[in-house]
Each structure stands twice: as C-alpha cells, then as structure tokens.
Coordinates of C-alpha atoms in Angstrom, one line a residue:
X1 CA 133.5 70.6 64.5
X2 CA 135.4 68.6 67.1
X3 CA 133.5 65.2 68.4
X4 CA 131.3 65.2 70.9
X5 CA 132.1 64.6 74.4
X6 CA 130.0 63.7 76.9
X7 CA 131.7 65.1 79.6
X8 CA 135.0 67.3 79.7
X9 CA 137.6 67.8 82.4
X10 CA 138.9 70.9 83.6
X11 CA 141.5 70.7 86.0
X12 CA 142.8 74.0 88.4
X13 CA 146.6 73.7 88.5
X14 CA 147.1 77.4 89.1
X15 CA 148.2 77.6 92.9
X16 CA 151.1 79.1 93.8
X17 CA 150.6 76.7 97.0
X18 CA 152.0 79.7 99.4
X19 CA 151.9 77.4 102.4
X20 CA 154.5 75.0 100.8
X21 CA 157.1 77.9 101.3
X22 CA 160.5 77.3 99.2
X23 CA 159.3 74.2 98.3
X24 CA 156.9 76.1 95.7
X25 CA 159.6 78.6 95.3
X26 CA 160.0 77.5 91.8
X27 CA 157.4 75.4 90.7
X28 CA 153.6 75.1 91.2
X29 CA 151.9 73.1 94.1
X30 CA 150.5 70.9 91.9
X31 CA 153.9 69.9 90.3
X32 CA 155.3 69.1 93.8
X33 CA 156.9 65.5 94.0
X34 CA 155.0 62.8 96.1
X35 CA 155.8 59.4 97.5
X36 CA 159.1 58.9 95.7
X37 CA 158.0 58.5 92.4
X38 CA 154.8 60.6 91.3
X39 CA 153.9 64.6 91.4
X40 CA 150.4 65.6 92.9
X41 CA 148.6 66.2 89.9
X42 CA 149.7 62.8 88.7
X43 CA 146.5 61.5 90.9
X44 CA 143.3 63.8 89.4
X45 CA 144.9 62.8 86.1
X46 CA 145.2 59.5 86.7
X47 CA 141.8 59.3 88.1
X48 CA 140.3 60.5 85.0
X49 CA 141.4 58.5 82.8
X50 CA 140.5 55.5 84.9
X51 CA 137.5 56.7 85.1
X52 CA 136.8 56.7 81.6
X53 CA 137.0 60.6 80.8
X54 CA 140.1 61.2 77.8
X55 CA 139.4 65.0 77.6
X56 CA 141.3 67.0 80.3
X57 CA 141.9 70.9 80.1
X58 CA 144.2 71.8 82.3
X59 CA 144.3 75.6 83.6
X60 CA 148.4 76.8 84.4
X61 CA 149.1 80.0 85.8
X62 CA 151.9 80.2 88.2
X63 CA 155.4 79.0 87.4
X64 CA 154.1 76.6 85.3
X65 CA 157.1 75.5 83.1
X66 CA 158.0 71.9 85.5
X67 CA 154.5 71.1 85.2
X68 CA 154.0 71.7 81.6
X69 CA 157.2 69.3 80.9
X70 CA 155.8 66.9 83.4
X71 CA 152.4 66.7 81.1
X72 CA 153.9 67.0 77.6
X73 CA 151.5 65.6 75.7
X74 CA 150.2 63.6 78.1
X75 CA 151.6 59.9 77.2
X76 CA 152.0 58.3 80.4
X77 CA 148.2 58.7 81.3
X78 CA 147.0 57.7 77.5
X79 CA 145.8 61.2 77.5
X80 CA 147.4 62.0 74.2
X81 CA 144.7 61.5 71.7
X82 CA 143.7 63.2 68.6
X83 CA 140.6 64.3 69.5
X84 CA 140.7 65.2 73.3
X85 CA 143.4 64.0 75.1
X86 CA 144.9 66.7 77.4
X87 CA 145.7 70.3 77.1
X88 CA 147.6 72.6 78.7
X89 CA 145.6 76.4 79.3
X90 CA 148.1 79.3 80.1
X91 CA 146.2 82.5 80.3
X92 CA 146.6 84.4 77.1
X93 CA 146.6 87.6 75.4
X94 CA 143.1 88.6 73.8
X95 CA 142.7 91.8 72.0
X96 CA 140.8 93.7 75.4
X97 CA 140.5 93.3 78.9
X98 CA 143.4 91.3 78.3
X99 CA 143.7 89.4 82.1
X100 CA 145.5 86.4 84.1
X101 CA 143.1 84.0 85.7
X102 CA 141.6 85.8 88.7
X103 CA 139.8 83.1 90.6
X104 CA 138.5 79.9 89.7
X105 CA 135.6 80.3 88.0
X106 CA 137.6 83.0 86.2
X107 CA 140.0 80.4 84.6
X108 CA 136.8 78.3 83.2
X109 CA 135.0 81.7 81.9
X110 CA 137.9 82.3 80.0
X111 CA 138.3 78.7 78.6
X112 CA 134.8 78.7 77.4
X113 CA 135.5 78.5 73.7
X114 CA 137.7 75.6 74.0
X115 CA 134.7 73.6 76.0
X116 CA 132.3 74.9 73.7
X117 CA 134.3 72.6 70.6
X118 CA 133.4 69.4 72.3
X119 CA 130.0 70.2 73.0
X120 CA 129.9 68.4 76.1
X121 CA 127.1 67.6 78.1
X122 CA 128.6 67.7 81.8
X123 CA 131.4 69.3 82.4
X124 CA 134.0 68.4 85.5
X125 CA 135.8 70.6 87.9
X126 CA 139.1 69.4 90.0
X127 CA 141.5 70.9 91.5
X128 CA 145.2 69.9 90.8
X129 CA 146.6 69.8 94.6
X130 CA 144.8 66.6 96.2
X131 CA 145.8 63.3 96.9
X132 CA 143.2 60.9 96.3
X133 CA 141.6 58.0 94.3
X134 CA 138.1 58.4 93.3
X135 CA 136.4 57.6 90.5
X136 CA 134.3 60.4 88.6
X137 CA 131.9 58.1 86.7
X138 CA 129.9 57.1 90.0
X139 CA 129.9 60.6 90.8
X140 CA 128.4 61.3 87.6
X141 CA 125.9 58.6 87.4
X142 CA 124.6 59.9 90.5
X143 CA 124.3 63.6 88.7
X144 CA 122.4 61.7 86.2
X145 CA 119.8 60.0 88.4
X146 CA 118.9 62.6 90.2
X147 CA 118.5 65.1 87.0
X148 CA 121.2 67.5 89.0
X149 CA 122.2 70.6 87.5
X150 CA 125.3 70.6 90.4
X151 CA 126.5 67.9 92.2
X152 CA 129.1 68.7 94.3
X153 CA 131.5 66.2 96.1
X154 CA 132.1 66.5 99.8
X155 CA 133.3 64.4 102.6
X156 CA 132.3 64.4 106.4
X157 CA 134.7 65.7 108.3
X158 CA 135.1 65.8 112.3
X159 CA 132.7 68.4 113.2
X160 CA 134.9 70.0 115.3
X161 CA 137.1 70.8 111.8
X162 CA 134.4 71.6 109.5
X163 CA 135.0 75.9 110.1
X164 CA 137.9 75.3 108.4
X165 CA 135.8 74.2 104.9
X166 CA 133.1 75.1 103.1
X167 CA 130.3 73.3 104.5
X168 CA 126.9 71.6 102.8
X169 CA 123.4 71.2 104.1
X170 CA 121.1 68.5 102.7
X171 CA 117.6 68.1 103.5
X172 CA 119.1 64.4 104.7
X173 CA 116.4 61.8 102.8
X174 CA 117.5 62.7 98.7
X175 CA 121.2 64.4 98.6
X176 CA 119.3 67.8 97.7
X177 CA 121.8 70.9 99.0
X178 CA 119.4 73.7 100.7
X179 CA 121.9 75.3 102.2
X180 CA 125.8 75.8 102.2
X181 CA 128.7 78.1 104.5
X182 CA 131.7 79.2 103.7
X183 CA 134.2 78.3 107.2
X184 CA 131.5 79.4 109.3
X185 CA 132.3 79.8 112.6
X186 CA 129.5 77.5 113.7
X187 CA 129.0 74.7 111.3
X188 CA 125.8 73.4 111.3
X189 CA 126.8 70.4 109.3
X190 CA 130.0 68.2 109.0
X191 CA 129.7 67.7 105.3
X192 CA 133.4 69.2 103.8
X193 CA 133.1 70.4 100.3
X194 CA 136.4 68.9 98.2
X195 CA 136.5 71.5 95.1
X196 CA 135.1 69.0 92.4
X197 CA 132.3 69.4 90.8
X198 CA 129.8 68.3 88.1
X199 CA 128.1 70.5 86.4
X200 CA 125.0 70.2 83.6
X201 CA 127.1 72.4 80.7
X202 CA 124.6 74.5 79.9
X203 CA 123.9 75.6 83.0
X204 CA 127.2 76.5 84.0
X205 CA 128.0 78.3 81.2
X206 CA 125.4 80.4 81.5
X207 CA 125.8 81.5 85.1
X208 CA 129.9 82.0 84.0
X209 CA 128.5 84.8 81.3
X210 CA 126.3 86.1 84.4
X211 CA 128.9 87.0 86.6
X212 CA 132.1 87.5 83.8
X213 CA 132.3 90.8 85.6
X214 CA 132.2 89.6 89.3
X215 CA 135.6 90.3 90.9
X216 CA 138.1 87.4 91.5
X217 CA 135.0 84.5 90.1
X218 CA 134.7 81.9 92.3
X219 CA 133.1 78.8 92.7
X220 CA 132.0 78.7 96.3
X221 CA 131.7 81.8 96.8
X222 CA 129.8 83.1 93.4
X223 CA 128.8 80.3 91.1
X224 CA 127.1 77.9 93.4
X225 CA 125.5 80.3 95.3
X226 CA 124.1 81.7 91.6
X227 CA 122.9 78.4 90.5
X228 CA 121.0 77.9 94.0
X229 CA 119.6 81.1 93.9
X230 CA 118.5 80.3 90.4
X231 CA 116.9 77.0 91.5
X232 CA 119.0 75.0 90.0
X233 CA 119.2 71.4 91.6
X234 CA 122.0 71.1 93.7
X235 CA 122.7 67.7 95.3
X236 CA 126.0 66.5 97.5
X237 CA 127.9 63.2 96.7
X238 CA 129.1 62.0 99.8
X239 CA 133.1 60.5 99.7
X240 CA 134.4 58.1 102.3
X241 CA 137.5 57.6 101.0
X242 CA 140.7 58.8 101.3
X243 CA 141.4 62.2 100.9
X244 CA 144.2 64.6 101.5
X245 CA 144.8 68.3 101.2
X246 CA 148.9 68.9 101.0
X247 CA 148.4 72.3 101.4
X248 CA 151.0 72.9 103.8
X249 CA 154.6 71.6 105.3
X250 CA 153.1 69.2 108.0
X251 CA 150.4 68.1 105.8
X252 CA 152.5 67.4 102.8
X253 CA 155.2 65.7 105.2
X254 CA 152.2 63.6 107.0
X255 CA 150.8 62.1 103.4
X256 CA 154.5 61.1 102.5
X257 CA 155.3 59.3 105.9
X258 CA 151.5 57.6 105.5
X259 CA 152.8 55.4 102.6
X260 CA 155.5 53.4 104.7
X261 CA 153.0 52.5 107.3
X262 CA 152.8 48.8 107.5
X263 CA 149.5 48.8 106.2
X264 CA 149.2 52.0 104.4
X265 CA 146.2 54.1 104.0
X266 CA 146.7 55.0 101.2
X267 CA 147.4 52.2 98.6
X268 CA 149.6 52.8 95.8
X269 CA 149.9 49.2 95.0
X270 CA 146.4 48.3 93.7
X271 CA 146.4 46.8 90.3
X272 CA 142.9 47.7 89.4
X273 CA 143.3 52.0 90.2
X274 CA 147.1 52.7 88.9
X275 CA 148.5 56.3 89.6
X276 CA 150.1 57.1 86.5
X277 CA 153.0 59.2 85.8
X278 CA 155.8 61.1 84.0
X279 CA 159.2 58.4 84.8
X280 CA 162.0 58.7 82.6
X281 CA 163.3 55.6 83.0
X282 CA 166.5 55.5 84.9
X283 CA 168.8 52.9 86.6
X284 CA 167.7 50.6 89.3
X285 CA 168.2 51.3 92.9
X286 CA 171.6 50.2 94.5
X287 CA 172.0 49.5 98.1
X288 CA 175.5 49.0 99.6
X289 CA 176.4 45.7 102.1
X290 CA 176.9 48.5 104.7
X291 CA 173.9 50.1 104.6
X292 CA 170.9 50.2 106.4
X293 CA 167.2 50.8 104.9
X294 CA 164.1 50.1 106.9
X295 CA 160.4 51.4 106.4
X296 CA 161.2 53.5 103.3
X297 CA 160.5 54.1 99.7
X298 CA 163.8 54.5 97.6
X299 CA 163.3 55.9 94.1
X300 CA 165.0 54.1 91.2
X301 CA 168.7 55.0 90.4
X302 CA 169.2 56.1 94.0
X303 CA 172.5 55.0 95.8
X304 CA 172.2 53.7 99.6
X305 CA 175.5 53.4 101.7
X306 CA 174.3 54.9 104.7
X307 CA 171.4 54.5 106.9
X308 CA 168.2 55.0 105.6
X309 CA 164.4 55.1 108.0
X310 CA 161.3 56.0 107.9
X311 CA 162.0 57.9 104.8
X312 CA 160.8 59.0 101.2
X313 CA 163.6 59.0 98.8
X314 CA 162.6 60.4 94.9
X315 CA 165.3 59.0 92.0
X316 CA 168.6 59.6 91.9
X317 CA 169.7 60.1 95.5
X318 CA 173.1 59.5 96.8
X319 CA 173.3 58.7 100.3
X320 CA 176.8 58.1 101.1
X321 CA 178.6 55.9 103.6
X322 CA 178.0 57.3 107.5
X323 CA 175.0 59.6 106.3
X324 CA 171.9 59.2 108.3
X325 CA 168.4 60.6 106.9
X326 CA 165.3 59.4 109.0
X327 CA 161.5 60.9 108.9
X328 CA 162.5 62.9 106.1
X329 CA 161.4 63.4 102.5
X330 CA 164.4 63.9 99.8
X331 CA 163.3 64.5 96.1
X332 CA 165.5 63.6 93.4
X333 CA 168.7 64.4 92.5
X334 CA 169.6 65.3 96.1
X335 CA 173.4 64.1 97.6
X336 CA 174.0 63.6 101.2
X337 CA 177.6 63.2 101.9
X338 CA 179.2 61.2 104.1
X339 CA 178.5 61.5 107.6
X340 CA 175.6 64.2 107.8
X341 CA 172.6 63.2 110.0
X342 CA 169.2 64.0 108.9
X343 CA 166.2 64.3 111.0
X344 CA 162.6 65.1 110.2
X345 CA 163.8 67.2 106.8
X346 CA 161.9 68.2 103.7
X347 CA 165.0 68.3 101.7
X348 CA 163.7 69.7 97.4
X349 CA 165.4 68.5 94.3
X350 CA 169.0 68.9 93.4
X351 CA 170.3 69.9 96.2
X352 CA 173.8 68.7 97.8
X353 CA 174.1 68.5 101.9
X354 CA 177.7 68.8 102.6
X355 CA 179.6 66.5 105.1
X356 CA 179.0 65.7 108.6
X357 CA 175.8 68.3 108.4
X358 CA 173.5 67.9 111.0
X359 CA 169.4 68.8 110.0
X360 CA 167.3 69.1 112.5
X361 CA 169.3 69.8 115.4
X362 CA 167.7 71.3 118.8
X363 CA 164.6 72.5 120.6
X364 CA 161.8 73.7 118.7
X365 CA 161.7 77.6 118.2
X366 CA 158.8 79.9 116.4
X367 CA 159.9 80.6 113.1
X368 CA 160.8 84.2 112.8
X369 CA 160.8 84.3 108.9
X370 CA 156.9 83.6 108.3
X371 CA 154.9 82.1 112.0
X372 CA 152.0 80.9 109.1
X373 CA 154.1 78.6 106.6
X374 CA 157.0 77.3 109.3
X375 CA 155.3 76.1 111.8
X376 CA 156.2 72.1 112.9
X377 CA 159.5 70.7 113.8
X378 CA 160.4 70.4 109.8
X379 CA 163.6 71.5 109.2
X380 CA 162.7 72.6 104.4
X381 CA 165.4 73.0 102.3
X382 CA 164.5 74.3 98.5
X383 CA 165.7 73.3 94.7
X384 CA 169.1 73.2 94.2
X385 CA 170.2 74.3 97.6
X386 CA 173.6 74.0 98.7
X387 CA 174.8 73.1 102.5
X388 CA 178.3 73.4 103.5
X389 CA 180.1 70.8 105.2
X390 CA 179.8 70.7 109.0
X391 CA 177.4 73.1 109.7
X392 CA 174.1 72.6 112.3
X393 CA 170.6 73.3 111.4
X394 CA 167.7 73.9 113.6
X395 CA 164.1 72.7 113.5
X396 CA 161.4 74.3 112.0
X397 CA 164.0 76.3 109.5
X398 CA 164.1 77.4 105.8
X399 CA 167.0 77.2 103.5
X400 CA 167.4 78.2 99.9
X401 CA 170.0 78.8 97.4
X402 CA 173.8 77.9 97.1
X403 CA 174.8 79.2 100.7
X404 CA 178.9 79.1 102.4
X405 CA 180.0 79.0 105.7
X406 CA 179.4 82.6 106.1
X407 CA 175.9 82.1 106.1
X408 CA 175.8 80.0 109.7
X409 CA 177.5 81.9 112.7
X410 CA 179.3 79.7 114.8
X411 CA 178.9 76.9 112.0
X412 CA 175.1 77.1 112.7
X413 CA 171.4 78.3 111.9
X414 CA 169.1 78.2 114.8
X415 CA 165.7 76.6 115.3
X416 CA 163.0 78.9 113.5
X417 CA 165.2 80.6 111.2
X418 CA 166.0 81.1 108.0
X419 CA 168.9 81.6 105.1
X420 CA 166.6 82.7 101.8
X421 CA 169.8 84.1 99.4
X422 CA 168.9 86.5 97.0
X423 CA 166.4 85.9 93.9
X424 CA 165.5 82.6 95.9
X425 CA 161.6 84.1 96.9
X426 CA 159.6 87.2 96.2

C-alpha cells in the first residue's frame, strides 16, 4: 500500500502541438525549448513542486522520447522521491481493448490504477503546453472552503476573444458554475477556462467509469458537463496572472520576445517561484570584442562574434563574425556562419545556416504549404536543418532537413513557401 497522498498530479503532455509545424516535427509541444534555457513543461512542473504537491503522473503519447530524457527521474524539480515523485505514463498494452489515449479524460481513465495506490483525496489536472506561474495550493484551499466537488481555473479574457475558449457562467456572488459553452459563438460570459482542474477523487473517478465507453473522453466536453448534470458542485477560480497558450508560431515567438522587454511580463528572475529545469551544465557564454548584443538572452556555452538583438539564444550557439540574427529565437546547438543575416526567424536545434544566408528576406506572401500553421511574417526552420551558403529565404516559410543548392532556384525560396525533404513530416 503506497502512502497516502492528499492530492496527486496528473499532467497531459500528449499534444502533437500541430500548430507548431516542423518545430513539433520531432518532438512533443510540451518538450519545445523556451526563453533560452527551459522547455514548456518545465513551468506546470515547476509549479507543483512549489506549490507543495511531490506526486506528478505525467501522461506521454506523441514522440515522446526528448521529453522523457528531459524528465528522467525528475531531479532537477526534487520530483524524484521514493514514494511519489514523478512518473512518466506511456499508453500501454493491456490484455483487451488494448488502446492509445483518445482524449483527455481517456489518458486519466486509463491511469486509474496508478491514482488509486496513493489514495488521494483531490486529484489535479494540467496540461503540459502553458506558460505560467500559479500556485495550486490556493486553488485548492479554495476547493476546500467551498466543499467543491470541481473547481475549475479560468481567467477573464477580452470579451470579444472568449469564442475562441470554453467559457464559464457563475451565479456572480459564491464562484458556483451554473452554466458553461464550449467557443460559443456568442459568449455570454468572459471567464476563459485554462484546462486545470481539481477534482474531489472520488467523484471523478466515478464519472471516468461512467463514460469509459464515450468516444474520444474529454473533459470539457464530457466529464464536466457529467458532474454538473449530476449536481455535483462546480465552482470557478478566477486567475489574474499571467498566462500564455504557445499553441502556435506567433504565439510561441510572442512569449519568447516578452522576456527581453525592459520590464518583462513575465518574470523569470523571482527568487521566491523558481522555474526549474533539466541543464546539463555546460561552458559559460563567450562574447567577442567585435560583437554586438543588445536586449537578448544568450544561453550558456554560446559564442557571440557577430551582432546579436532582440533575440533568444538556447546553449551552445555559434554566431560567427559578420552574422546578424535579430527578433529571432535560435535553440541550441544551432551555427550561424559568418555573414548571414537573420530576421524575425524561429531557427530549432542543431541546425547549421550556411554563409552570407539571408532569413527573412522580402514581402510577406500566404503560405502555400499549410494557410493554418504559417501564417505571420516568421521565417521556421526545423531540427537539424541544413542551409547552404548564400541562399535567400522568404517570410512566412518552412524549412526542414539537410537541404543543397538545388533546393532554392535562383539561390532562393520565396515568401510563403516551403522545402520539407523527405521523412522530415507526415
């Protein structure tokens, strides 16, 4: 019998994070590197375990290898205890109706046996793709006082946005939820629902085994509307921090660039709320007489002889002398030889851009490899992606894989298109 918890974590690191294109070409969204230094699902684990909670299940589905390293055994957030701690939950094998995780509430269904051995009184649902600080004790001292069976956290949102969320009604004097929408068309209410939730355990293992043979199990769309229907108190926790969704390209890029404002929104600094996270420990940063940073966040072990601005560098890049990155991410690993200019560029890990390359080149153009995912000015290279030297690349393209001069006519790939070489994407 394992010890009793008092509440459990579960944590939804599933997503294939589509909207991320090649950057999630290879890797799960949650496992996607952020400001420099961390990966996104560094900050719902960090926030548990500053919040007090040591027991964290965390439910893998999609290419899940880089973030099952990234965990291990879950060291760097004091997450590797004996009893608790964290643990990784592939979908497995079971002798019938053997089945991947089909939709969120799915994953928990399936993952009721290892709740079940802590025993746990409340159990608490995340997802693994938000940037954010919060802290899950208040939110569950607040289930407590109000004898909830659900408390859901949501935020206000500008109402003119809310059809984009699933949207809460209160009765406005306790919290209590009477109603809720999924993206209505006309929201009647501005109150945002994040994805994390607290439920009473018992109640929500119960209405799992009520619908284990709804199609696709969901959350918003089956369990909470099960538990109301039920008459279970629901009641909203209202968030006024901040909160950020990197769901897609301009999203991701505008959370990065946040973190080099003067004053950023988003503090990574605090001493009290530290984002913990996976760094091997590498050399310090080196930066040249010659060169030139200004407003940027270098990793450590990067190499800075050119020019540098406005930008987000992970470890381990090379700049070299006469390169030129501005408004642009670059995750680890990554050379920029000499003399290639860089603009506005989402450049992935490992990846070597070849002399006198110019990203980001030109007018805007729709993207005529997929209108939903490339759709801003961003010029997104993938993992391990090779550039030639003195090529041209567009805005608003897509590159992945080792490509040659062949693979830019007249030296160049124009604004809204897209090099994807084989076995790159599905």
């Amino acid at each position: 019998m394992a010890m009793k918890k008092e509440m459990v974590a579960m944590l939804l690191a599933g997503g294939q994070g589509s909207r991320l294109g090649v950057l999630t070409s290879r890797m799960a969204k949650p496992a996607v590197s952020f400001g420099g230094k961390y990966r996104i699902i560094d900050f719902p684990l960090s926030n548990c375990i500053n919040s007090g909670i040591d027991t964290v299940g965390v439910m893998t589905q999609y290419e899940p290898l880089r973030l099952n390293s990234h965990i291990g055994i879950g060291i760097p957030w004091d997450l590797d205890r004996q009893l608790g701690g964290v643990t990784i939950l592939s979908p497995y094998e079971k002798s019938k109706n053997s089945d991947w995780y089909t939709g969120t509430a799915n994953a928990i269904f399936q993952n009721i046996h290892y709740i079940d051995s802590f025993n746990p009184e409340y159990v608490l649902i995340l997802g693994g793709d938000h940037i954010y600080k919060m802290d899950y004790e208040l939110m569950l001292n607040y289930h407590k006082a109000r004898h909830a069976d659900v408390t859901m956290a949501a935020m206000p949102v500008p109402i003119e946005e809310a059809s984009r969320f699933g949207v809460l009604i209160t009765d406005g004097e306790t919290g209590r939820i009477v109603d809720f929408e999924e993206k209505p068309a006309h929201p009647r209410s501005n109150l945002a629902s994040m994805g994390i939730y607290i439920f009473t355990w018992p109640v929500l293992r119960d209405a799992l085994i009520a619908n284990k043979d709804v199609n696709n199990l969901d959350f918003g769309m089956h369990v909470i509307p099960y538990c109301h229907q039920s008459g279970h108190p629901i009641y909203c926790y209202e968030y006024n921090s901040y909160w950020k969704d990197v769901g897609t390209l301009q999203s991701y890029w505008d959370a990065n660039m946040e973190l080099i404002d003067l004053v950023p929104v988003f503090n990574l600094y605090e001493e009290y709320w530290k984002i913990y996270t996976n760094g091997n420990s590498v050399a310090p940063q080196y930066i040249d007489e010659n060169a030139c940073v200004e407003r940027s966040i270098v990793g450590d072990g990067s190499s800075i002889y050119g020019t540098v601005t406005n930008s987000v560098l992970s470890a381990d890049v090379i700049v070299e002398e006469g390169a030129y990155v501005n408004d642009s991410i670059i995750m680890a690993n990554t050379i920029i030889k000499k003399g290639a200019h860089i603009e506005k560029a989402i450049i992935a890990e490992d990846s070597v851009i070849g002399e006198g390359v110019r990203i980001g080149d030109g007018d805007y153009r729709e993207s005529t490899y997929n209108k939903k995912v490339y759709c801003s000015d961003i010029a997104t290279i993938g993992e391990k992606s090779v550039i030639p030297d003195h090529v041209s690349i567009g805005k608003n393209t897509a590159i992945i894989g080792v490509t040659t001069a062949e693979d830019y006519p007249n030296g160049r790939l124009e604004s809204g298109d897209a090099i994807i070489k084989a076995g790159e994407m599905e």
